[in-house]
Coordinates of C-alpha atoms and ligand atoms in Angstrom, one line a residue:
M1 CA 57.0 63.5 187.1
D2 CA 56.4 63.1 190.8
S3 CA 54.8 66.5 191.1
K4 CA 52.3 65.7 188.3
D5 CA 51.3 62.4 189.7
V6 CA 50.7 64.1 193.0
E7 CA 48.5 66.7 191.5
A8 CA 46.5 64.1 189.6
E9 CA 46.0 62.3 192.8
I10 CA 45.0 65.3 194.8
H11 CA 42.5 66.7 192.4
P12 CA 40.1 63.7 192.3
L13 CA 40.2 63.7 196.0
K14 CA 39.3 67.4 196.0
N15 CA 36.4 66.8 193.6
E16 CA 35.1 63.9 195.7
D17 CA 35.3 66.1 198.7
G18 CA 33.2 68.7 196.9
K19 CA 30.6 66.1 195.9
L20 CA 30.4 64.7 199.4
Q21 CA 29.8 68.1 200.7
E22 CA 27.1 68.8 198.0
N23 CA 25.3 65.5 198.8
L24 CA 25.4 66.3 202.4
G25 CA 23.9 69.7 201.7
N26 CA 21.2 68.2 199.5
R27 CA 20.3 65.6 202.1
L28 CA 19.9 68.4 204.7
K29 CA 17.7 70.4 202.3
K30 CA 15.5 67.3 201.6
E31 CA 15.0 66.8 205.3
D32 CA 13.9 70.4 205.5
N33 CA 11.4 69.9 202.7
L34 CA 10.1 66.6 204.1
K35 CA 6.8 68.1 205.1
S36 CA 5.8 69.1 201.5
A37 CA 6.7 65.6 200.1
P38 CA 3.1 64.2 199.4
L39 CA 2.3 67.3 197.4
Q40 CA 5.5 67.1 195.4
S41 CA 5.2 63.4 194.6
R42 CA 1.6 64.0 193.3
L43 CA 3.0 66.8 191.2
S44 CA 5.8 64.7 189.8
R45 CA 3.3 61.9 189.1
C46 CA 1.2 64.4 187.1
R47 CA 4.3 65.4 185.3
T48 CA 5.2 61.9 184.5
V49 CA 1.7 61.2 183.2
A50 CA 1.7 64.4 181.1
F51 CA 5.1 63.4 179.8
F52 CA 4.1 59.9 178.7
L53 CA 0.8 61.2 177.4
S54 CA 2.5 63.7 175.1
L55 CA 5.1 61.2 174.1
F56 CA 2.3 58.8 173.2
I57 CA 0.5 61.4 171.2
C58 CA 3.6 62.3 169.3
L59 CA 4.3 58.7 168.5
L60 CA 0.7 58.3 167.4
V61 CA 1.0 61.3 165.0
V62 CA 4.2 60.0 163.6
F63 CA 2.7 56.5 163.2
V64 CA -0.5 57.9 161.5
I65 CA 1.4 60.1 159.1
S66 CA 4.0 57.5 158.2
F67 CA 1.9 54.3 158.0
I68 CA -1.8 54.9 158.0
I69 CA -2.3 58.0 155.8
P70 CA -1.2 56.9 152.3
C71 CA 1.1 59.1 150.4
P72 CA -0.8 61.2 147.8
D73 CA -0.5 59.5 144.4
R74 CA 2.1 61.3 142.5
P75 CA 1.1 60.9 138.9
V76 CA 3.9 59.0 137.0
S77 CA 5.3 61.3 134.4
Q78 CA 6.8 59.7 131.3
G79 CA 10.1 61.1 130.3
M80 CA 9.2 61.1 126.6
W81 CA 6.0 60.9 124.7
R82 CA 4.9 61.7 121.2
I83 CA 1.5 62.3 119.4
N84 CA 1.1 62.1 115.7
Y85 CA -1.5 63.5 113.3
N86 CA -1.4 62.4 109.7
T87 CA -2.3 64.8 106.8
A88 CA -2.3 67.9 108.9
V89 CA -0.4 71.2 109.2
T90 CA 0.5 73.0 112.4
Y91 CA 1.2 76.5 113.7
D92 CA 3.9 78.2 115.6
F93 CA 2.1 78.1 118.9
L94 CA 2.8 76.2 122.1
A95 CA 1.6 77.0 125.6
T96 CA 1.8 75.1 128.9
E97 CA -0.8 75.2 131.7
D98 CA -1.8 72.6 134.3
I99 CA -5.1 71.6 132.7
N100 CA -6.0 68.4 134.4
R101 CA -4.8 69.7 137.8
D102 CA -2.3 66.9 138.3
R103 CA 0.4 69.5 139.1
I104 CA 2.2 68.6 135.9
Q105 CA 2.1 71.2 133.1
D106 CA 0.1 70.2 130.1
V107 CA 0.7 71.3 126.5
L108 CA -1.7 73.3 124.3
F109 CA -1.2 73.4 120.5
L110 CA -3.0 74.0 117.3
Y111 CA -3.2 72.0 114.1
K112 CA -5.3 72.0 111.0
T113 CA -6.8 68.9 109.4
T114 CA -9.7 67.7 107.4
D115 CA -11.6 65.2 109.6
G116 CA -11.1 65.6 113.3
S117 CA -8.7 63.3 115.0
N118 CA -9.6 59.8 116.2
N119 CA -9.6 60.9 119.8
F120 CA -12.8 62.9 119.8
N121 CA -15.7 62.7 117.5
Q122 CA -15.7 66.3 116.3
S123 CA -15.6 67.5 112.8
C124 CA -15.2 71.0 111.3
A125 CA -18.9 71.0 110.2
D126 CA -20.0 70.5 113.9
E127 CA -18.8 74.1 114.6
G128 CA -19.8 75.5 111.2
F129 CA -16.5 75.5 109.5
S130 CA -15.6 73.9 106.2
S131 CA -13.0 71.3 106.1
P132 CA -10.1 71.5 106.7
C133 CA -10.2 73.7 109.8
S134 CA -8.0 74.4 112.8
F135 CA -8.3 72.4 116.0
M136 CA -7.0 73.3 119.3
A137 CA -5.8 70.4 121.6
A138 CA -4.5 70.0 125.1
A139 CA -2.2 67.1 125.7
S140 CA -1.4 65.7 129.2
G141 CA 2.2 66.6 130.1
A142 CA 2.4 63.4 132.1
N143 CA 1.7 60.9 129.3
G144 CA 0.6 62.7 126.2
S145 CA -3.0 61.6 126.3
I146 CA -5.3 64.2 124.7
L147 CA -7.3 66.0 127.4
W148 CA -9.6 67.9 125.0
E149 CA -9.6 68.8 121.4
R150 CA -12.0 70.8 119.3
P151 CA -12.4 72.9 116.2
V152 CA -11.8 76.6 116.9
A153 CA -11.4 78.4 113.6
Q154 CA -11.3 78.1 109.9
D155 CA -7.6 78.9 110.0
G156 CA -5.8 79.9 113.2
A157 CA -3.9 83.1 113.5
L158 CA -3.2 84.3 117.0
V159 CA -3.7 82.6 120.3
L160 CA -3.4 83.9 123.9
C161 CA -3.9 81.5 126.7
G162 CA -4.3 82.0 130.5
V163 CA -6.6 85.1 130.1
P164 CA -8.5 85.3 133.5
Q165 CA -12.2 85.1 133.3
P166 CA -14.8 86.5 135.7
R167 CA -16.1 84.2 138.6
D168 CA -19.6 83.9 137.2
S169 CA -18.5 82.6 133.8
G170 CA -17.8 79.1 135.2
A171 CA -14.3 79.1 133.9
S172 CA -11.3 80.7 135.6
S173 CA -9.1 81.0 132.6
A174 CA -9.5 81.0 128.9
C175 CA -7.6 80.6 125.6
I176 CA -8.6 83.2 123.1
L177 CA -8.0 82.7 119.4
V178 CA -8.2 85.1 116.5
G179 CA -8.9 83.1 113.4
R180 CA -8.8 83.9 109.7
P181 CA -10.7 85.2 107.9
G182 CA -12.1 87.0 111.0
S183 CA -13.3 85.1 114.0
L184 CA -12.7 85.5 117.7
I185 CA -13.4 82.6 120.1
A186 CA -12.7 82.0 123.8
V187 CA -12.5 78.5 125.1
D188 CA -12.4 77.3 128.6
L189 CA -8.8 76.4 129.3
F190 CA -9.7 73.4 131.4
T191 CA -12.5 71.8 129.3
G192 CA -12.2 73.3 125.8
S193 CA -15.8 74.3 125.8
T194 CA -16.7 77.6 124.1
L195 CA -17.2 80.6 126.4
W196 CA -18.1 83.0 123.6
N197 CA -17.5 83.4 119.9
H198 CA -18.0 86.3 117.5
S199 CA -17.0 87.3 114.0
T200 CA -14.7 90.3 113.8
S201 CA -15.1 93.3 111.6
F202 CA -11.6 93.3 110.1
R203 CA -11.5 94.5 106.5
R204 CA -11.3 91.9 103.8
N205 CA -7.7 92.1 103.1
A206 CA -6.5 92.9 106.6
S207 CA -3.4 91.2 107.8
I208 CA -3.5 90.5 111.5
L209 CA -0.4 91.6 113.3
S210 CA 1.0 89.5 116.2
P211 CA 0.7 89.3 119.1
L212 CA -2.8 89.2 120.5
L213 CA -2.4 91.5 123.5
Q214 CA -4.1 91.5 126.9
V215 CA -4.6 95.1 128.0
P216 CA -5.9 96.3 131.4
D217 CA -9.6 96.3 132.0
L218 CA -11.0 99.1 129.9
D219 CA -14.8 98.6 130.1
A220 CA -14.8 98.1 133.9
D221 CA -16.2 94.6 133.9
G222 CA -13.4 93.2 136.1
T223 CA -11.8 91.3 133.2
P224 CA -8.7 92.3 131.2
D225 CA -9.6 93.2 127.6
L226 CA -8.0 92.4 124.3
L227 CA -6.3 94.4 121.7
V228 CA -5.8 93.3 118.1
L229 CA -3.9 95.4 115.6
T230 CA -4.3 94.8 111.9
Q231 CA -2.5 96.2 108.9
E232 CA -5.1 97.4 106.4
D233 CA -4.2 99.5 103.4
K234 CA -0.8 100.5 104.7
E235 CA -2.3 101.7 108.0
V236 CA -2.4 100.0 111.4
N237 CA -5.9 99.8 112.8
S238 CA -6.8 98.8 116.4
Y239 CA -9.7 96.7 117.6
I240 CA -10.5 96.4 121.3
Y241 CA -12.6 93.4 122.5
S242 CA -14.1 92.7 125.9
G243 CA -12.2 89.9 127.6
K244 CA -15.4 88.8 129.3
T245 CA -17.9 88.7 126.4
G246 CA -15.8 89.1 123.3
H247 CA -17.9 92.1 122.2
Q248 CA -16.1 94.8 120.3
I249 CA -15.6 97.9 122.4
G250 CA -16.2 101.0 120.3
H251 CA -15.3 100.9 116.6
R252 CA -12.1 100.5 114.6
G253 CA -9.5 103.1 115.3
S254 CA -6.5 104.0 113.1
L255 CA -3.2 104.5 114.7
G256 CA -2.2 106.7 111.9
V257 CA 1.0 104.9 111.1
D258 CA 2.3 102.0 109.0
G259 CA 3.7 99.2 111.2
T260 CA 4.7 95.6 111.5
S261 CA 4.2 92.6 113.8
G262 CA 6.2 92.4 117.0
F263 CA 4.6 95.3 118.9
L264 CA 4.4 95.2 122.7
L265 CA 2.6 96.6 125.7
Y266 CA 4.9 98.9 127.7
V267 CA 4.3 100.4 131.2
T268 CA 6.2 103.7 131.8
R269 CA 7.5 104.7 135.2
A270 CA 4.4 106.8 135.7
G271 CA 2.3 103.7 135.3
A272 CA 0.9 104.6 131.9
H273 CA 0.3 101.8 129.3
Y274 CA 1.6 102.3 125.8
I275 CA 1.6 100.2 122.7
L276 CA 5.0 100.4 121.1
L277 CA 5.4 99.1 117.5
P278 CA 8.1 99.1 114.9
C279 CA 7.1 101.4 112.1
A280 CA 9.7 101.5 109.3
S281 CA 12.9 102.9 110.9
S282 CA 11.1 104.5 113.8
L283 CA 9.5 103.4 117.0
C284 CA 5.9 104.4 117.1
G285 CA 3.8 104.6 120.3
R286 CA 0.2 105.2 121.4
S287 CA -1.2 105.2 124.9
V288 CA -3.8 102.5 125.5
K289 CA -5.9 105.3 127.1
G290 CA -5.7 107.3 123.9
I291 CA -6.7 104.3 121.7
Y292 CA -9.7 103.5 124.0
E293 CA -10.9 107.1 124.0
K294 CA -10.6 107.4 120.3
V295 CA -12.6 104.2 119.5
T296 CA -15.3 104.8 122.1
G297 CA -15.4 108.6 122.7
R298 CA -15.5 107.9 126.4
D299 CA -13.0 108.7 129.2
S300 CA -10.8 106.0 130.5
P301 CA -9.3 105.8 134.0
L302 CA -6.0 104.7 132.6
R303 CA -3.1 107.1 132.6
K304 CA -1.0 108.9 130.0
D305 CA 2.6 109.8 130.6
P306 CA 3.0 113.5 130.1
S307 CA 6.6 113.4 129.0
W308 CA 5.9 110.7 126.4
E309 CA 2.8 112.6 125.2
D310 CA 5.0 115.6 124.5
V311 CA 7.4 113.6 122.4
L312 CA 4.6 111.8 120.5
S313 CA 2.6 114.9 119.7
T314 CA 5.7 116.7 118.3
A315 CA 6.9 113.8 116.3
A316 CA 3.8 112.3 114.6
Q317 CA 3.3 109.4 117.0
R318 CA 7.0 108.5 116.8
L319 CA 9.0 108.0 120.0
L320 CA 12.3 107.6 118.3
S321 CA 12.4 108.8 114.7
H322 CA 16.2 108.7 114.3
S323 CA 16.7 105.0 115.0
S324 CA 19.6 103.5 113.1
G325 CA 18.1 101.2 110.6
A326 CA 14.7 99.4 110.4
I327 CA 13.5 98.1 113.8
R328 CA 13.3 94.3 113.8
Y329 CA 12.5 93.4 117.4
L330 CA 11.4 95.0 120.6
V331 CA 11.9 93.3 124.0
N332 CA 10.7 94.3 127.4
V333 CA 13.5 94.1 129.9
P334 CA 12.5 94.0 133.6
E335 CA 14.4 96.6 135.6
K336 CA 14.4 97.8 139.2
G337 CA 11.3 100.0 139.5
G338 CA 10.1 99.5 135.9
E339 CA 11.1 98.3 132.5
D340 CA 13.7 99.1 130.0
L341 CA 13.4 98.4 126.3
L342 CA 15.8 96.4 124.1
L343 CA 15.5 97.4 120.5
V344 CA 17.1 95.4 117.7
S345 CA 17.5 97.3 114.4
S346 CA 19.1 96.3 111.1
E347 CA 22.3 97.9 112.4
S348 CA 22.6 97.4 116.2
C349 CA 21.1 96.3 119.5
V350 CA 20.3 99.2 121.8
L351 CA 19.2 99.1 125.4
L352 CA 16.9 102.1 126.0
D353 CA 16.3 103.6 129.3
G354 CA 12.6 102.9 130.3
Q355 CA 11.6 106.5 130.8
E356 CA 13.8 108.8 128.7
L357 CA 14.4 106.2 125.9
A358 CA 18.0 107.3 126.0
P359 CA 20.5 104.6 125.0
K360 CA 22.2 102.9 127.9
W361 CA 24.5 100.9 125.6
T362 CA 24.7 100.1 121.9
F363 CA 26.1 96.9 120.5
S364 CA 26.8 96.9 116.8
A365 CA 25.6 93.7 115.3
P366 CA 24.0 94.1 111.9
Q367 CA 22.8 90.6 111.3
V368 CA 20.4 89.9 114.2
L369 CA 17.5 88.1 112.5
R370 CA 16.1 86.4 115.6
K371 CA 14.4 87.9 118.5
P372 CA 16.8 88.0 121.5
I373 CA 16.0 86.0 124.6
L374 CA 16.9 86.8 128.2
G375 CA 18.5 84.6 130.8
H376 CA 21.0 84.6 133.6
Y377 CA 24.7 84.0 132.9
K378 CA 26.0 85.3 136.2
P379 CA 23.8 84.6 139.2
D380 CA 20.8 87.0 139.4
T381 CA 22.2 89.2 136.6
L382 CA 20.2 89.4 133.4
A383 CA 21.9 88.6 130.2
V384 CA 20.6 88.7 126.6
V385 CA 21.3 86.1 123.9
I386 CA 22.0 87.7 120.5
E387 CA 22.3 85.6 117.4
N388 CA 24.3 87.5 114.8
G389 CA 24.2 86.1 111.3
T390 CA 22.4 83.2 109.9
S391 CA 23.3 79.7 108.7
I392 CA 27.1 79.3 108.3
D393 CA 28.1 82.6 109.8
R394 CA 25.9 82.5 112.8
Q395 CA 27.4 83.6 116.1
I396 CA 25.8 83.3 119.5
L397 CA 26.6 86.2 121.9
L398 CA 25.7 86.4 125.5
L399 CA 25.7 90.0 126.6
D400 CA 25.5 91.4 130.1
L401 CA 22.2 93.4 130.0
S402 CA 23.3 96.1 132.3
T403 CA 26.5 97.0 130.4
G404 CA 26.3 95.4 127.0
V405 CA 29.6 93.6 127.6
V406 CA 30.1 90.2 125.8
L407 CA 30.1 87.4 128.4
W408 CA 30.4 84.4 126.1
D409 CA 30.4 84.0 122.4
Q410 CA 30.4 80.9 120.2
A411 CA 30.2 80.3 116.5
L412 CA 27.2 78.0 116.0
P413 CA 26.3 77.4 112.4
A414 CA 22.7 76.4 111.7
L415 CA 20.5 75.3 108.9
P416 CA 18.0 77.8 107.6
G417 CA 14.7 77.7 109.4
Y418 CA 16.2 76.7 112.7
P419 CA 14.0 77.2 115.7
Q420 CA 14.2 80.0 118.3
S421 CA 16.6 79.6 121.2
A422 CA 15.3 79.2 124.7
S423 CA 16.4 79.5 128.3
L424 CA 15.2 78.2 131.6
P425 CA 16.2 79.4 135.1
T426 CA 18.2 77.0 137.2
A427 CA 18.2 76.8 141.0
D428 CA 21.7 78.4 141.2
H429 CA 20.1 81.7 140.0
R430 CA 21.6 81.2 136.5
S431 CA 19.9 79.8 133.4
A432 CA 20.4 76.8 131.1
F433 CA 20.4 77.9 127.5
F434 CA 19.2 75.9 124.5
F435 CA 20.4 76.6 121.0
W436 CA 19.8 74.9 117.7
G437 CA 22.7 74.4 115.3
L438 CA 24.4 72.0 113.0
H439 CA 25.8 68.7 114.2
E440 CA 29.3 69.5 112.9
L441 CA 30.3 72.6 114.6
A442 CA 33.9 72.3 113.3
G443 CA 32.8 72.1 109.7
A444 CA 31.9 75.8 109.8
N445 CA 34.0 76.7 106.8
Q446 CA 32.0 74.5 104.4
T447 CA 29.7 76.5 102.2
E448 CA 27.1 73.8 102.0
P449 CA 26.2 72.0 105.1
R450 CA 26.1 68.3 104.4
D451 CA 23.8 67.5 107.3
T452 CA 20.1 68.1 107.0
Q453 CA 19.4 67.7 110.7
H454 CA 19.0 70.3 113.3
S455 CA 20.9 69.6 116.5
L456 CA 19.8 70.9 119.9
Y457 CA 22.5 72.1 122.2
M458 CA 22.4 72.9 125.9
F459 CA 24.7 75.4 127.6
H460 CA 25.1 76.2 131.3
P461 CA 27.3 79.1 132.4
T462 CA 29.0 77.0 135.1
L463 CA 30.7 75.0 132.3
P464 CA 31.5 77.7 129.7
G465 CA 33.8 75.5 127.7
V466 CA 31.1 72.8 127.0
L467 CA 28.1 72.4 124.9
L468 CA 25.9 69.3 125.2
E469 CA 24.4 68.0 122.0
L470 CA 21.0 66.8 123.3
A471 CA 19.3 65.6 120.2
N472 CA 19.2 65.5 116.4
V473 CA 16.0 66.3 114.6
S474 CA 15.6 65.9 110.9
A475 CA 11.9 66.9 110.7
N476 CA 10.8 70.4 110.0
I477 CA 10.4 72.2 113.3
I478 CA 7.5 74.5 113.6
A479 CA 7.6 75.4 117.3
F480 CA 10.0 74.7 120.2
Q481 CA 9.8 75.4 123.9
V482 CA 11.6 74.4 127.1
A483 CA 9.3 74.4 130.1
L484 CA 9.3 73.4 133.7
F485 CA 6.7 70.6 133.9
E486 CA 7.1 70.1 137.6
P487 CA 9.0 72.2 140.2
S488 CA 12.6 71.5 140.6
R489 CA 13.8 68.8 138.3
H490 CA 11.3 68.0 135.6
A491 CA 12.1 70.4 132.8
A492 CA 11.3 69.2 129.3
C493 CA 11.6 70.3 125.7
I494 CA 8.5 70.4 123.6
L495 CA 8.9 70.0 119.9
L496 CA 6.2 70.5 117.4
T497 CA 7.1 69.4 113.9
G498 CA 5.1 69.4 110.7
P499 CA 5.1 70.3 107.0
A500 CA 6.8 73.5 106.0
S501 CA 4.1 74.7 103.7
P502 CA 0.5 75.1 104.9
D503 CA -0.7 73.9 101.5
A504 CA 0.9 70.5 101.7
P505 CA -0.5 68.5 104.7
G506 CA 1.7 65.8 106.1
L507 CA 2.8 64.3 109.4
V508 CA 2.4 66.6 112.4
S509 CA 4.1 65.5 115.6
L510 CA 4.2 66.8 119.1
A511 CA 6.8 65.4 121.4
K512 CA 8.0 66.0 124.9
H513 CA 11.5 65.0 126.0
K514 CA 12.7 65.3 129.6
V515 CA 15.8 67.5 129.7
Q516 CA 17.5 65.2 132.3
D517 CA 17.1 62.2 130.0
L518 CA 18.5 64.1 127.0
V519 CA 21.5 65.2 129.1
L520 CA 22.3 61.7 130.1
S521 CA 22.3 60.5 126.5
S522 CA 23.9 63.6 125.1
R523 CA 27.2 64.1 123.2
V524 CA 29.7 66.4 125.0
V525 CA 31.2 69.0 122.7
H526 CA 34.4 70.6 124.1
L527 CA 34.7 74.2 122.9
T528 CA 38.0 74.8 124.6
E529 CA 41.1 72.6 125.0
G530 CA 42.2 71.3 128.3
G531 CA 39.0 70.5 130.2
S532 CA 39.9 67.9 132.8
D533 CA 36.5 66.4 133.4
S534 CA 35.5 63.3 131.6
D535 CA 32.4 63.4 129.4
Q536 CA 30.5 61.2 131.8
A537 CA 31.4 63.5 134.7
I538 CA 30.1 66.5 132.7
R539 CA 26.8 64.7 131.8
D540 CA 26.3 63.6 135.4
R541 CA 26.9 67.1 136.7
L542 CA 24.5 68.8 134.2
S543 CA 21.9 66.1 134.7
H544 CA 21.7 67.1 138.4
L545 CA 20.7 70.7 137.6
R546 CA 17.6 71.8 139.2
Y547 CA 15.2 74.2 137.4
Q548 CA 13.0 77.0 138.6
S549 CA 10.0 78.6 137.1
E550 CA 10.4 82.1 135.7
A551 CA 10.3 84.6 138.5
Ligands
NAG1 C1 -18.5 59.0 116.7 O1 -19.3 59.3 115.6 C2 -19.8 58.1 114.9 C3 -20.6 58.5 113.7 O2 -21.0 59.8 113.8 C4 -20.7 57.4 115.9 O3 -21.2 56.2 115.4 C5 -19.9 57.0 117.2 O4 -20.7 56.4 118.2 C6 -19.2 58.2 117.8 N1 -18.4 57.9 118.9 C7 -18.3 58.5 120.0 C8 -17.3 58.1 121.0 O5 -19.0 59.5 120.3
NAG2 C1 -20.2 80.2 117.4 O1 -21.5 80.5 117.9 C2 -22.5 80.0 117.0 C3 -23.9 80.5 117.6 O2 -23.7 81.6 118.4 C4 -22.5 78.5 116.9 O3 -23.5 78.1 116.0 C5 -21.1 78.1 116.4 O4 -21.1 76.7 116.4 C6 -20.1 78.6 117.3 N1 -18.8 78.3 116.8 C7 -17.9 77.8 117.6 C8 -16.6 77.5 116.9 O5 -18.1 77.5 118.7
NAG3 C1 -2.5 59.1 130.9 O1 -2.8 59.4 132.3 C2 -4.2 59.5 132.6 C3 -4.3 59.9 134.0 O2 -3.4 61.0 134.3 C4 -4.9 58.2 132.3 O3 -6.2 58.3 132.5 C5 -4.6 57.8 130.8 O4 -5.2 56.6 130.6 C6 -3.2 57.8 130.5 N1 -3.0 57.6 129.1 C7 -2.1 56.8 128.6 C8 -2.0 56.7 127.1 O5 -1.3 56.2 129.3
NAG4 C1 -7.7 96.1 100.2 O1 -9.0 96.1 99.7 C2 -9.5 97.3 99.3 C3 -10.9 97.2 98.9 O2 -11.6 96.2 99.6 C4 -8.6 97.9 98.2 O3 -9.0 99.2 97.8 C5 -7.1 97.9 98.7 O4 -6.3 98.2 97.6 C6 -6.7 96.5 99.2 N1 -5.4 96.6 99.7 C7 -4.5 95.7 99.5 C8 -3.2 95.9 100.1 O5 -4.7 94.7 98.8
NAG5 C1 27.9 90.1 113.0 O1 27.8 89.5 111.7 C2 28.4 90.3 110.7 C3 28.2 89.6 109.4 O2 28.1 88.2 109.5 C4 29.8 90.6 111.0 O3 30.4 91.4 110.0 C5 30.0 91.2 112.3 O4 31.3 91.4 112.7 C6 29.3 90.4 113.4 N1 29.3 91.1 114.6 C7 29.7 90.6 115.8 C8 29.6 91.4 116.9 O5 29.9 89.4 115.9
NAG6 C1 38.6 75.2 106.2 O1 38.9 75.5 104.9 C2 40.3 75.5 104.7 C3 40.6 75.9 103.2 O2 39.5 76.5 102.7 C4 41.0 74.2 105.0 O3 42.4 74.3 104.8 C5 40.6 73.8 106.4 O4 41.1 72.5 106.7 C6 39.1 73.8 106.6 N1 38.8 73.6 108.0 C7 38.0 72.7 108.4 C8 37.8 72.5 109.9 O5 37.3 72.0 107.6
NAG7 C1 23.5 63.3 116.2 O1 23.9 62.6 115.0 C2 25.3 62.4 114.9 C3 25.6 61.7 113.6 O2 24.9 62.4 112.5 C4 25.8 61.5 116.0 O3 27.2 61.4 115.9 C5 25.5 62.2 117.3 O4 25.8 61.3 118.4 C6 24.0 62.4 117.4 N1 23.7 63.1 118.7 C7 22.8 62.7 119.6 C8 22.6 63.5 120.8 O5 22.2 61.6 119.4

């Protein structure tokens, strides 16, 4: 004890000794430097002035930013809004774009009615259509007020929005609509005014195949062009239109095959553009270059893929002629360095390698009657949602896209005519999934569902044992979409409901519901026993999800 105390007493003394010596040294130095003192004090005064001046400027900037410059007015976005049209019918089309430039996505939709709506004074006759005719409308995502609305066709068929327009046209982006019996119109996305309109040269009884495709610029006018495929007399014909003027490029060309809707544009590893379409039990293909050269007789700078051309020429335009069962859906799958192709047939789902079209995996599921959607179950790893079966037997399967392994599956009976599922990326690099089903999941062994309402469920992979029942809808749903209205949190469901038959007009309704609000008022469905979290804790957790736009 003594020795410690002694040490403790000695050390401070030592330190003080050191300091004394230092001070002494400093004083000596200062005396040495005495001659340069005036210069130094002027310098230090300058430094002081500079210091206070910069401090003052900093404070001023902070003051100006925080008090004087007002915060930019964030438009207030209503969590829910609804627009109704009486005696109308509507179409399976929804698109979101920021039309009024308030940085909140707005909603584009299509409906058919006799006399224009009350919002704008436009009638079918104004645009030369007989009544009823199809109107296109844009609703503000913030509060549902109609931004523009106008007659666009006698009867709507296909719509493609966000088609870039040349600088000199006065519009930066257009919505293009193919109407029945045969019209093509481009309207300015932001104002709804007509950019151009033409009638098409489709044959009388042509059926227009979906979708309306945007293809690379073929006529070298700096604007992407448009491709329409029609089924006429058991043969698929192609029509190419200039995206800038709407004029037809060349004449009608036959693809020499019989096909159905659901074709897609596919880019091979060599950068060649191909149209792939389901034709009976085969996969048919044609290069965009070949189609263009056939209808115009001119050369195109686009490419062909030599290896694909070999296959196509030996097999009568068929890329895969031995597919198992009729092809129902084709889905582009993004892949490192290109695309793969997911093919759903009446027997199985197959992921095809993007170049060789060799199967990477095959998943046997004979009852897939909905187009699969993609999302992320594990972070940054693509998964595909397969719905096997319909109504009472329906099963939702989430497969890992790289391997075809089942990640999650759940029986989710649904009413006939239930809407398409949806997914939306979340900030944790996964996705939230939205499925429609019956309210009573447990009543799956009843043959006749008692309920007549569709229920919307949300699923997030971080809680695989839980579904949230977000809403019940008893109206007939024509179109459904989940979109990110504002970055981060403001994701919302858009629901377009209306009469089931186009011949029986009724109430058409477009509604937006903020997902976060739906989550907070949702019913928690536990799929597995033994979850420890309370329902409220689960709702709170999922209501804090942040959403991202598609990559
Ligand atoms: C709408 O049309 C009616 C009759 O054509 C006209 O009296 C009225 O002023 C118009 N309203 C607007 C806002 O243009
Ligand atoms: C299409 O153009 C013609 C004249 O070129 C015009 O009379 C007609 O109103 C236009 N139709 C639409 C829907 O804009
Ligand atoms: C919706 O918001 C716009 C501004 O963004 C405003 O002009 C309009 O009056 C609002 N409409 C309704 C119905 O609140
Ligand atoms: C389409 O119309 C043509 C004549 O215009 C007719 O020969 C052909 O049989 C029709 N095809 C169908 C599928 O109705
Ligand atoms: C898909 O559904 C069919 C008939 O409902 C059933 O036989 C088959 O086992 C299901 N497949 C999977 C993978 O669930
Ligand atoms: C399913 O049906 C069986 C008999 O058909 C019955 O015993 C069982 O309780 C039913 N389950 C449910 C959840 O209704
Ligand atoms: C849906 O309706 C059922 C009754 O039919 C009700 O129990 C459930 O809470 C409703 N769900 C929501 C999210 O409102």
